[in-house]
CSV table of C-alpha atoms in Angstrom, one decimal:
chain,number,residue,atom,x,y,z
A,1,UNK,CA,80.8,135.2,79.1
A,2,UNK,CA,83.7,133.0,80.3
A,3,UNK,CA,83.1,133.2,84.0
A,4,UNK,CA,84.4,129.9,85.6
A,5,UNK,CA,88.0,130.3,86.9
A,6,UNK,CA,91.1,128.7,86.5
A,7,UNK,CA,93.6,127.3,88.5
A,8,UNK,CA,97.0,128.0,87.0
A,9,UNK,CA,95.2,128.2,83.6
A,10,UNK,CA,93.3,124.9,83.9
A,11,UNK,CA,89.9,124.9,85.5
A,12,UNK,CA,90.9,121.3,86.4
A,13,UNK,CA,94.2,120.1,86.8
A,14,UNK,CA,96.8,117.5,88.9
A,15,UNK,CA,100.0,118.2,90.9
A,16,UNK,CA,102.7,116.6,92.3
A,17,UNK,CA,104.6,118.3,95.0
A,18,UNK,CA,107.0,117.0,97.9
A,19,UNK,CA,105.7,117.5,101.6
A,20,UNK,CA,107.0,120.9,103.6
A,21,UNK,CA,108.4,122.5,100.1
A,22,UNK,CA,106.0,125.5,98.8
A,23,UNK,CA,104.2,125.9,95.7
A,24,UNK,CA,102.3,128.6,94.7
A,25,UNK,CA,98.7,128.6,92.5
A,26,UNK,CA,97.3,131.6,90.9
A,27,UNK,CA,93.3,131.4,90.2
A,28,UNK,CA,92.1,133.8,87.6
A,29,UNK,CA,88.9,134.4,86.7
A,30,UNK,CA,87.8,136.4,83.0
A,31,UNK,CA,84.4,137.8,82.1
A,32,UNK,CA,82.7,139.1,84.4
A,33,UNK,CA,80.6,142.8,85.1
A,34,UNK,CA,82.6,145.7,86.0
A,35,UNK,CA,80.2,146.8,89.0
A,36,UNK,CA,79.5,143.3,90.1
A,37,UNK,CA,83.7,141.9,90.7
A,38,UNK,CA,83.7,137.8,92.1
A,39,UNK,CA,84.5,137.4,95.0
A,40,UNK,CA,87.8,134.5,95.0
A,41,UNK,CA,87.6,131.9,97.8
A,42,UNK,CA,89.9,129.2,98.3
A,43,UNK,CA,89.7,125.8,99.8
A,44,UNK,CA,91.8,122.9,100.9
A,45,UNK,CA,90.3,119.6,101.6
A,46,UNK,CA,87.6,121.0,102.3
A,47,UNK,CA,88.1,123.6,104.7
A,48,UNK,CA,87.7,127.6,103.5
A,49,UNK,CA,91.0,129.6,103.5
A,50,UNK,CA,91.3,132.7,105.2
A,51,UNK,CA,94.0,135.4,105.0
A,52,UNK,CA,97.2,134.3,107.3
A,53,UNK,CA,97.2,136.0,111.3
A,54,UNK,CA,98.9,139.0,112.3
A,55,UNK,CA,102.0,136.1,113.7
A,56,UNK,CA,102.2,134.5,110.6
A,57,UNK,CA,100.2,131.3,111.7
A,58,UNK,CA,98.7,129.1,109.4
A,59,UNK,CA,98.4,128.4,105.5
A,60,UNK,CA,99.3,131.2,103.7
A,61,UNK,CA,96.9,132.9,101.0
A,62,UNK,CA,97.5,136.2,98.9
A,63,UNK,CA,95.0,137.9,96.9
A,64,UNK,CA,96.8,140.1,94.0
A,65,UNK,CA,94.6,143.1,94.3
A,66,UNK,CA,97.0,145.0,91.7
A,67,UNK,CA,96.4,142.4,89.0
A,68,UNK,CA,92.0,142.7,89.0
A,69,UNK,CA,91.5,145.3,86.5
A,70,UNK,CA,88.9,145.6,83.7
A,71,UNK,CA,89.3,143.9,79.9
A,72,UNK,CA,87.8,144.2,76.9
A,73,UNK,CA,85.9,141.0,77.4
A,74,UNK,CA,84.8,141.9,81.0
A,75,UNK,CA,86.2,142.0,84.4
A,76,UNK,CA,89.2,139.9,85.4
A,77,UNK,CA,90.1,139.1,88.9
A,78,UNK,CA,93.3,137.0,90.2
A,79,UNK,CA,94.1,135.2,93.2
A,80,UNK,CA,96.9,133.6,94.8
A,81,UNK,CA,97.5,130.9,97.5
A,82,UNK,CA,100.9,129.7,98.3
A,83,UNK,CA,100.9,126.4,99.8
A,84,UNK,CA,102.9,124.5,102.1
A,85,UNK,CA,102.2,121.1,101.1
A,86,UNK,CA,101.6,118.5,104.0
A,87,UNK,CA,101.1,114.8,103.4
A,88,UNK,CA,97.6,114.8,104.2
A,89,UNK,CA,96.8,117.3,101.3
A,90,UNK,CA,94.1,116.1,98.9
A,91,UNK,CA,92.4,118.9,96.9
A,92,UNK,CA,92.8,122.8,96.2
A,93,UNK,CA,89.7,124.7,94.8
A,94,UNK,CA,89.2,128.1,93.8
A,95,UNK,CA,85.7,129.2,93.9
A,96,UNK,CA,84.4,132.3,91.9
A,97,UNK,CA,81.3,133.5,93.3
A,98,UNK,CA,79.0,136.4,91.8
A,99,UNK,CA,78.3,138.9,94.9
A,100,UNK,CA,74.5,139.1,93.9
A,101,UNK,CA,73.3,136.4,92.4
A,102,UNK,CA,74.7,133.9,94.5
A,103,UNK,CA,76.6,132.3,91.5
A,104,UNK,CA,79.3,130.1,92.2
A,105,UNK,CA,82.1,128.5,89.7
A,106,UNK,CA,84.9,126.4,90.3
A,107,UNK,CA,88.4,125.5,89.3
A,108,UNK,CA,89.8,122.2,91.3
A,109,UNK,CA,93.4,121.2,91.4
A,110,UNK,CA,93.9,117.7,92.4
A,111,UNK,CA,97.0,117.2,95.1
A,112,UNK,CA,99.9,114.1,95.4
A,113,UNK,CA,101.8,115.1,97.9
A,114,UNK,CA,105.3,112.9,98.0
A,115,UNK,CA,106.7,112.2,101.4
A,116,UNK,CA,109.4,110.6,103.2
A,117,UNK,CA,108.3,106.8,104.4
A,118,UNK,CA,107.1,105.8,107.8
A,119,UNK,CA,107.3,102.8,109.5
A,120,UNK,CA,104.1,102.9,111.3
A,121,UNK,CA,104.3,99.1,113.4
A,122,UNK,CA,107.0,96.9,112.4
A,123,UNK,CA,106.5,93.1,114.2
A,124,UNK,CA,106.9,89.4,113.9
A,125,UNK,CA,105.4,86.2,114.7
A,126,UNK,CA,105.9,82.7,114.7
A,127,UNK,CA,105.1,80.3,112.0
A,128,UNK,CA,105.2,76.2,112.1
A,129,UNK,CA,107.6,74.4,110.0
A,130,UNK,CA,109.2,71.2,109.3
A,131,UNK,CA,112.7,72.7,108.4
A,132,UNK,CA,115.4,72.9,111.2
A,133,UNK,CA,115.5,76.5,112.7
A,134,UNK,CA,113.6,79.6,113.4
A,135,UNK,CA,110.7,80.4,111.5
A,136,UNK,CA,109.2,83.6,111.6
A,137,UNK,CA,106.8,85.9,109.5
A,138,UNK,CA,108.3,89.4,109.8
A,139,UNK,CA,105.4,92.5,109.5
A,140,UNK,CA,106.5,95.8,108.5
A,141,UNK,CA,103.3,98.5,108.2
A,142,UNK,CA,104.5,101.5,106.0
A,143,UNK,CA,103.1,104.7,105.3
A,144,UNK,CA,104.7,106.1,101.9
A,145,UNK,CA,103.9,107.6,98.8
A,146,UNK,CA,105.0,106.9,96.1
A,147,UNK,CA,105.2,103.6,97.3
A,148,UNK,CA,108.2,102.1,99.3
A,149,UNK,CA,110.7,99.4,98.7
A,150,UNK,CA,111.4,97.2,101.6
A,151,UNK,CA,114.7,95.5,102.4
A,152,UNK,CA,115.1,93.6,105.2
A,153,UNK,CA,119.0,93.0,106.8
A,154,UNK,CA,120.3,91.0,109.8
A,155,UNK,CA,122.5,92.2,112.5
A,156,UNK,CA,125.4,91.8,110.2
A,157,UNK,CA,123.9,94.4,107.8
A,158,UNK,CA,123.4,91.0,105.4
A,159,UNK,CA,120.4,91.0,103.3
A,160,UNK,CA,117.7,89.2,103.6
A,161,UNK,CA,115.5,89.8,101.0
A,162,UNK,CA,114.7,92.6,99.2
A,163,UNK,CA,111.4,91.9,98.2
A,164,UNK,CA,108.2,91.3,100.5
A,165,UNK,CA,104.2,90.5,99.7
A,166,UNK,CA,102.8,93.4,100.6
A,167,UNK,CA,99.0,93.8,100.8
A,168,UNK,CA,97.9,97.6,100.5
A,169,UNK,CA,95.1,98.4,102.3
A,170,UNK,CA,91.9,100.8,101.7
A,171,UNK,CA,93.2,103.4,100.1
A,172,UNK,CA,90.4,105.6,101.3
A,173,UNK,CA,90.9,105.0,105.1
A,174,UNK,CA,93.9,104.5,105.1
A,175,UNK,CA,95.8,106.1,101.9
A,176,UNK,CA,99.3,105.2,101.0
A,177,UNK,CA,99.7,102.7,103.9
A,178,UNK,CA,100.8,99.1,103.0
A,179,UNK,CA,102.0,96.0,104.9
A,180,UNK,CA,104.7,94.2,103.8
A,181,UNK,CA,104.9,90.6,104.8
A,182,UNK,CA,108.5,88.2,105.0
A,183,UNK,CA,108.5,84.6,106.1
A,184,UNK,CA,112.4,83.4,107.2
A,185,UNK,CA,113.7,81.0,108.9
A,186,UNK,CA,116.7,81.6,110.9
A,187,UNK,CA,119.0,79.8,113.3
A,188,UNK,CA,119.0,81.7,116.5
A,189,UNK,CA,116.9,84.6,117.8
A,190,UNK,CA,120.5,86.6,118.6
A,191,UNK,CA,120.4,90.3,117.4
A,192,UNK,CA,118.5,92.2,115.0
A,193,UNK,CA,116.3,92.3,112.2
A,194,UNK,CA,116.3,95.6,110.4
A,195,UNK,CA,113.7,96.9,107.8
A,196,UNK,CA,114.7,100.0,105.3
A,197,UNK,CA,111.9,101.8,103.6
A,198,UNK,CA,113.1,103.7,100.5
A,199,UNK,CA,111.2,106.1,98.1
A,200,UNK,CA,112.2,109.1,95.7
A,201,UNK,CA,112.3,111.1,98.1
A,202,UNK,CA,114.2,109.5,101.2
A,203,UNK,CA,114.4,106.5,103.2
A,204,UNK,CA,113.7,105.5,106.8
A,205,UNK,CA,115.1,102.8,108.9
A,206,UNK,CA,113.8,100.7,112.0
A,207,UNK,CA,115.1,97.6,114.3
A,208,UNK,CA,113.6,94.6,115.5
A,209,UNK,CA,115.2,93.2,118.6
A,210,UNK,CA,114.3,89.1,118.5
A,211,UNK,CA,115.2,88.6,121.7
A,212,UNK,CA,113.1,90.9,123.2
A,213,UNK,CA,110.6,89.0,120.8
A,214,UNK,CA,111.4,85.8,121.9
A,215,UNK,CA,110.8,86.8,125.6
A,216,UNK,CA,107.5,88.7,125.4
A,217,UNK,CA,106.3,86.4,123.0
A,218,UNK,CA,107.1,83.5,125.7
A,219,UNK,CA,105.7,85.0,128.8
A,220,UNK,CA,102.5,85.2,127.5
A,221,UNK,CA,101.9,81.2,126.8
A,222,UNK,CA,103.7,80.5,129.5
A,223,UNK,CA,101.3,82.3,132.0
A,224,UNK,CA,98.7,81.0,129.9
A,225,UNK,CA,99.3,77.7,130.9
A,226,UNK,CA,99.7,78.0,134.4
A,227,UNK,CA,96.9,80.0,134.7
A,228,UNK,CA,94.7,77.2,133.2
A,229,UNK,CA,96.6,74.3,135.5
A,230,UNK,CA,95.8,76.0,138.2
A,231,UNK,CA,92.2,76.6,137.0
A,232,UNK,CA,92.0,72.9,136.1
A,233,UNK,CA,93.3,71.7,139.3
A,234,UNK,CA,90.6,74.0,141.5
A,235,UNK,CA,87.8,72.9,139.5
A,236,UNK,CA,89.2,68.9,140.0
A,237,UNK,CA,89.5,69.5,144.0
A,238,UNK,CA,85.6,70.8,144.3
A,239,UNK,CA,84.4,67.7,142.2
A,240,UNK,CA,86.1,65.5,144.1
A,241,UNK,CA,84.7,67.3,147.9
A,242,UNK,CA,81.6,67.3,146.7
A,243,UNK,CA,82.0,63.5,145.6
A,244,UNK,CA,82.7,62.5,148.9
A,245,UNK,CA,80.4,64.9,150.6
A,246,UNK,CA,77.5,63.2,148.7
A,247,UNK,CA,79.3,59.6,149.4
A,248,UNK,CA,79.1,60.6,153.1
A,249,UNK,CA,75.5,61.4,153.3
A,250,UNK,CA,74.5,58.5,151.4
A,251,UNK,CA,76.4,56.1,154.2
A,252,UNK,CA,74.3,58.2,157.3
A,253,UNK,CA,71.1,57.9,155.9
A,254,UNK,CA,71.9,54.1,155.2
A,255,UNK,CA,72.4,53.8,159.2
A,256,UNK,CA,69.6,55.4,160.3
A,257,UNK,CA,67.2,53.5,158.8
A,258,UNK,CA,64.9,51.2,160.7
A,259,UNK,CA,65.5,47.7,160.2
A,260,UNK,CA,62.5,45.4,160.5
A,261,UNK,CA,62.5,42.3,162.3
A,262,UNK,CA,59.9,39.4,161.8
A,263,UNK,CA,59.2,37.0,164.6
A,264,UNK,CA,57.3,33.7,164.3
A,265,UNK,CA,54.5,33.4,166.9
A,266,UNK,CA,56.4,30.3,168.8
A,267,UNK,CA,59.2,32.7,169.4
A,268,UNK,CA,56.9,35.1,170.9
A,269,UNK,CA,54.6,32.6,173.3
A,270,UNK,CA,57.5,31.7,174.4
């Protein structure tokens, strides 16, 4: 008996599908005893599906009641759940399980769900040089799948480079998230610096204002260094109170201490 149960005819199988569009999977599942039907059970990422509310709320799942009839082989029993893939999607599994027994079979449909890029942190720092100019290391962190492009423009709408190292990071906490790096050195800090992510299946845009980054990126060192001046100049008043405070003390017990004299014996008969 062919019990286990297949997910679009495949009891294991991969699909690519774009966030927010809806795709449908049947489960079916051949075989089994007339007066002992499997009960279908779906599950995404995880979590058990349940039938959709009376408002229309949540995932939506359909069991095809009017498809389960009897074969010559055996039972058969269909399911379907339409999905409404969101980027977080991973997995789909249709589980046929045998009411008495306890049985349990499954058919697994690995998800890649495609999705507009996002530019989750996009910042910049400075770098030391010996060339005349600006330099800066631009950072651009990017949620994406498939994988982005990065192009990076000035104010003008210029490039400036259309490539970028880009170091992608654990894909298990943190799937389909890379950060792209760019070094440049430019002559000014006037206007913009814009990054544009691009995939199959859009593009997204964000601005970097440099002199907003040149002025928060100055306060901070600047209050840095007047905090520790005036730090430094406490801590050199206290030393040099408690120098003289010791110098004083020394000079009183100098005064009052008795001074000896020594007289001969003719200077005292006398």
């Amino acid at each position: 008996m062919e019990a286990s149960p297949k997910i679009d005819v495949h009891p294991r199988s991969a699909v690519t599908v774009q966030e927010n569009t809806t795709h449908r999977f049947k489960c079916q599942s051949e075989g089994w005893n007339p007066h002992a039907p499997p009960l279908l059970t779906w599950y995404l990422n995880g979590e058990r599906q349940a039938q959709p509310s009376a408002n229309g709320t949540g995932r939506l799942v359909m069991t095809s009641q009017g498809e389960s009839r009897v074969l010559d082989g055996g039972y058969k029993n269909n399911s379907t759940f339409t999905l409404r893939a969101r980027k977080w999607d991973r997995e789909l599994v249709c589980a046929a399980s045998n009411p008495q027994s306890g049985e349990s079979y499954n058919a697994t449909v690995i998800l890649n769900v495609q999705f507009l890029p996002e530019i989750v942190q996009l910042n910049a720092h400075y770098s030391d040089t010996s060339d005349p100019g600006l330099s800066l290391v631009l950072f651009a962190l990017v949620h994406s799948n498939p994988p982005a492009t990065i192009t990076w423009m000035d104010q003008s709408g210029r490039l400036v480079a259309n490539t970028s190292d880009f170091l992608i990071l654990d894909s298990r906490s943190y799937p389909w998230l890379t950060n792209h790096t760019l070094r440049v050195t430019l002559s000014s800090l006037s206007g913009n610096v814009s990054v544009n992510a691009n995939n199959s299946v859009g593009t997204a845009q964000s601005n970097l204002t440099l002199a907003e980054f040149l002025q928060s990126s100055v306060e901070v060192p600047v209050l840095g260094i007047l905090t520790g001046g005036a730090v430094g100049f406490v801590t050199l008043l206290i030393l040099t109170l408690l120098l003289l405070f010791l110098l004083h003390k020394n000079k009183g017990k100098d005064i009052e201490k008795p001074v000896e004299i020594i007289m001969s014996k003719r200077q005292v008969l006398q």
